[in-house]
PDB file of C-alpha atoms in Angstrom:
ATOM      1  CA  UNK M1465     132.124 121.073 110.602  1.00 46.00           C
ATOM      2  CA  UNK M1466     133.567 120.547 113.628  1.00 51.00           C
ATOM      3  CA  UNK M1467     137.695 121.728 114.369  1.00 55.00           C
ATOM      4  CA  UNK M1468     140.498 118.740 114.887  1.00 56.00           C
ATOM      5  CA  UNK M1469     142.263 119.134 116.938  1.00 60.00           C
ATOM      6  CA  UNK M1470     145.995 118.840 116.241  1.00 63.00           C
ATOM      7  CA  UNK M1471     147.760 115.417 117.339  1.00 55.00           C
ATOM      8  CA  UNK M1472     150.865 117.628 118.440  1.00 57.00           C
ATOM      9  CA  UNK M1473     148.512 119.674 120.458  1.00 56.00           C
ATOM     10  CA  UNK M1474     147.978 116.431 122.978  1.00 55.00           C
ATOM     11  CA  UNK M1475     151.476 116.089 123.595  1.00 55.00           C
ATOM     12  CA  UNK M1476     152.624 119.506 124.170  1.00 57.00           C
ATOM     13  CA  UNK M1477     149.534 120.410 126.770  1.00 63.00           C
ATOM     14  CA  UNK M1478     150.473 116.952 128.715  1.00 74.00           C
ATOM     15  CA  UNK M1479     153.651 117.160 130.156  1.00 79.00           C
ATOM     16  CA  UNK M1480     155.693 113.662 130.597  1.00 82.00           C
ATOM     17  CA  UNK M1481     158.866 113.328 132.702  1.00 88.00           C
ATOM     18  CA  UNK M1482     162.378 113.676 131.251  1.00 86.00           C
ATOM     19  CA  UNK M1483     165.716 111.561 132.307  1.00 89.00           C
ATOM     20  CA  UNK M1484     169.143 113.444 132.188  1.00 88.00           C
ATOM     21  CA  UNK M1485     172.320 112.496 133.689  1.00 88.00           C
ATOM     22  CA  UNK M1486     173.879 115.802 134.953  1.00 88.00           C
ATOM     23  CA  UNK M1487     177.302 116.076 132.778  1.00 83.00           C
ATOM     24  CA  UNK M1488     179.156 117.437 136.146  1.00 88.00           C
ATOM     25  CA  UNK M1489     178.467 114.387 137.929  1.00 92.00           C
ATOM     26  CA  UNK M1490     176.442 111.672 136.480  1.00 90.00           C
ATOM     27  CA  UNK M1491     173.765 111.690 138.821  1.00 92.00           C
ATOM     28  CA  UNK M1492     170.155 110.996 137.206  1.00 92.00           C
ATOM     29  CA  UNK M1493     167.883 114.162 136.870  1.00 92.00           C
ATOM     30  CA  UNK M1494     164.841 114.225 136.894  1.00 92.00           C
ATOM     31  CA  UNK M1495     162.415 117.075 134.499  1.00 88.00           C
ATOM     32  CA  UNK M1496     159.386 117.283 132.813  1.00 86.00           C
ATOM     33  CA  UNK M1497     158.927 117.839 128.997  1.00 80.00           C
ATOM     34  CA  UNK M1498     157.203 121.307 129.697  1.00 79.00           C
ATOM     35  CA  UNK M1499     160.501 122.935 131.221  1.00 82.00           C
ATOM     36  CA  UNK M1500     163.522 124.001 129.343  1.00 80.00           C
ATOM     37  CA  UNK M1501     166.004 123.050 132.456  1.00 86.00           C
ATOM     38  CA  UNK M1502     166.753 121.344 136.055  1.00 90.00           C
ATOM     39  CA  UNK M1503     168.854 121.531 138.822  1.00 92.00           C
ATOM     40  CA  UNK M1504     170.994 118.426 139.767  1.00 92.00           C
ATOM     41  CA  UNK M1505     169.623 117.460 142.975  1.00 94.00           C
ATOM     42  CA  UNK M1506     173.358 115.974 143.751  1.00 95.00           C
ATOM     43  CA  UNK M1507     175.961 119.077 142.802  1.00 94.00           C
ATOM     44  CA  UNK M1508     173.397 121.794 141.391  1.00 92.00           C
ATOM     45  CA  UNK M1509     174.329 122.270 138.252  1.00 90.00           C
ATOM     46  CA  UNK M1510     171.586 122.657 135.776  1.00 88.00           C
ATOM     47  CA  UNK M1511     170.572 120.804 133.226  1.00 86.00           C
ATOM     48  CA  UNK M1512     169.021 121.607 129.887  1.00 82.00           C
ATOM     49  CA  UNK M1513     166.536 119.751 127.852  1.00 78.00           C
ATOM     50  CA  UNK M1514     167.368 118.505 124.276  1.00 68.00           C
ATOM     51  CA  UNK M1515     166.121 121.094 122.413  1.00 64.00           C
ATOM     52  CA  UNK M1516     164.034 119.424 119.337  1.00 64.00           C
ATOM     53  CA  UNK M1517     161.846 122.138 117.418  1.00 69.00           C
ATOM     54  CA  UNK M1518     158.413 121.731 118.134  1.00 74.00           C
ATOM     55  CA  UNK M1519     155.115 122.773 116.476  1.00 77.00           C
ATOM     56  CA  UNK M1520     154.468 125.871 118.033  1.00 77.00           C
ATOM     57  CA  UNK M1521     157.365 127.061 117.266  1.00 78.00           C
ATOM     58  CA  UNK M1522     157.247 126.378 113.283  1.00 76.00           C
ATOM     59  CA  UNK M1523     153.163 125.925 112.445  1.00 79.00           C
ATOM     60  CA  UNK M1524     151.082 128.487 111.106  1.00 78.00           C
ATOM     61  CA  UNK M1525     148.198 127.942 113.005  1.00 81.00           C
ATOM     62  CA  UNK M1526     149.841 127.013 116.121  1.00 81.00           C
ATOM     63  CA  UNK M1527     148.025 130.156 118.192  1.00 82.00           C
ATOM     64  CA  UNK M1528     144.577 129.020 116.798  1.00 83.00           C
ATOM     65  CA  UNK M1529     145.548 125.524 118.058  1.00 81.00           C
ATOM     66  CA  UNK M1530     147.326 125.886 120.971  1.00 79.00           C
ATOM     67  CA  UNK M1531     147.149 129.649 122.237  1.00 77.00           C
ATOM     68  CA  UNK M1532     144.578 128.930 124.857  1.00 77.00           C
ATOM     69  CA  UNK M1533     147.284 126.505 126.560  1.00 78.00           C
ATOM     70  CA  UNK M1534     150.325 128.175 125.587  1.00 80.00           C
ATOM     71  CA  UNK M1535     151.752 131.912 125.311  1.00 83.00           C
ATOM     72  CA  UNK M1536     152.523 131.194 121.391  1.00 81.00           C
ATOM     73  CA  UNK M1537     153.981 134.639 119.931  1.00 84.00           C
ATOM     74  CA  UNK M1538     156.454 133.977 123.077  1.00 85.00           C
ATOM     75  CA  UNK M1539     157.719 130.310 122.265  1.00 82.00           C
ATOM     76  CA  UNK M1540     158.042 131.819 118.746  1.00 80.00           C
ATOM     77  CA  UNK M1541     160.032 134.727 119.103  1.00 83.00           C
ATOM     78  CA  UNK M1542     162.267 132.627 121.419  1.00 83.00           C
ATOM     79  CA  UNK M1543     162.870 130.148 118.625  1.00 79.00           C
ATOM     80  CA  UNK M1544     164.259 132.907 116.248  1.00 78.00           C
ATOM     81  CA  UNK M1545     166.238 134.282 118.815  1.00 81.00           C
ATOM     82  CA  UNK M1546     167.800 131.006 119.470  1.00 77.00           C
ATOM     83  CA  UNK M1547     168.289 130.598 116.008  1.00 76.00           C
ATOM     84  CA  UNK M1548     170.063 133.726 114.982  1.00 76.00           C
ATOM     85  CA  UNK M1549     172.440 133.188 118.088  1.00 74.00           C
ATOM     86  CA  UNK M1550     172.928 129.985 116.760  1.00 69.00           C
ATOM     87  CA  UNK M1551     174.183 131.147 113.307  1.00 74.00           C
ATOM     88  CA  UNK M1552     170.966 130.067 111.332  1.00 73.00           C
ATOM     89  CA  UNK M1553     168.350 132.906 111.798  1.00 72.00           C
ATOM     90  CA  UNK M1554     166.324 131.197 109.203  1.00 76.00           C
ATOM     91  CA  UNK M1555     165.966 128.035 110.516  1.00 73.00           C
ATOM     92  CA  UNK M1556     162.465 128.377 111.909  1.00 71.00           C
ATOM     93  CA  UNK M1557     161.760 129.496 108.436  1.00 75.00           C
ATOM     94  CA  UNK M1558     163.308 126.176 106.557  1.00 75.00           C
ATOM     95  CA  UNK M1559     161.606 123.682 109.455  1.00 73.00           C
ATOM     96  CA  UNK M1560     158.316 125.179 107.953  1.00 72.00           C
ATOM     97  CA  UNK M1561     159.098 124.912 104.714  1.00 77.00           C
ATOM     98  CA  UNK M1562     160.185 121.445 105.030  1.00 74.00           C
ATOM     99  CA  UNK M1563     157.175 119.928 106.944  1.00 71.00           C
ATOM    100  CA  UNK M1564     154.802 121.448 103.958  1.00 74.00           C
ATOM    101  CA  UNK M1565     156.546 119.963 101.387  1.00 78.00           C
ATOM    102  CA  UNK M1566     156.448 116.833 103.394  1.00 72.00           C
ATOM    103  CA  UNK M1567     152.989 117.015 103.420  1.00 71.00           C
ATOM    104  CA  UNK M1568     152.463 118.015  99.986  1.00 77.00           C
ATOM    105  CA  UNK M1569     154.423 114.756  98.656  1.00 76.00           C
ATOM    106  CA  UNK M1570     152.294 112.688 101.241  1.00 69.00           C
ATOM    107  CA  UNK M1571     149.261 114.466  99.389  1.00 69.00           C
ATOM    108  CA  UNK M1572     147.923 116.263 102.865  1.00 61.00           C
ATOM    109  CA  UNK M1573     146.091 119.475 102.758  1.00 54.00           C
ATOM    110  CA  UNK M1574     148.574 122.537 102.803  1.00 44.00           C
ATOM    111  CA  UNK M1575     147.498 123.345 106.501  1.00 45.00           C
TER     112      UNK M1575
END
């Protein structure tokens, strides 16, 4: 049988440009969804990315699916880090947790 490939997998391997407005001094900035921050081309000041959770950072098979793309065990152990600085060490843990049992009550295969 042959391996699907994850939808999630698509998006994160094809990077699509990001609008900001610099907080400093409004001018638009431009980034892509594959980097975590950019410059203001106006005053400098940089500019962060929303940070959403993503797959890699939360799915179990996320290095089968996406480790030939991306440095997985990396983007991982960044997303704990971030989370125990930001008071909720577990919170990769309970994202996990969450999307199975979303899945469970939708009737999806564990995985």
């Amino acid at each position: 049988m042959a391996k699907v490939k994850c939808p999630g997998s698509i998006r994160n391997a094809t990077p699509t440009p990001i609008d900001r407005k610099c907080h400093n001094c409004g001018c638009d900035v431009e980034m892509w969804s594959d980097e975590e921050k950019a410059d203001c081309p106006k005053c400098g000041t940089t500019i962060f990315k929303d940070k959403v959770p993503t797959c890699v950072e939360w799915c179990s098979s996320a290095e089968e699916c996406m480790g030939d793309i991306l440095d997985v065990k990396k983007i991982k152990e960044e997303a704990r880090k971030r989370a125990e600085k930001d008071g909720d060490p577990k919170f990769v843990e309970k994202v996990s947790e969450m999307i199975k049992k979303k899945r469970e009550e939708k009737g999806c295969d564990s995985e």
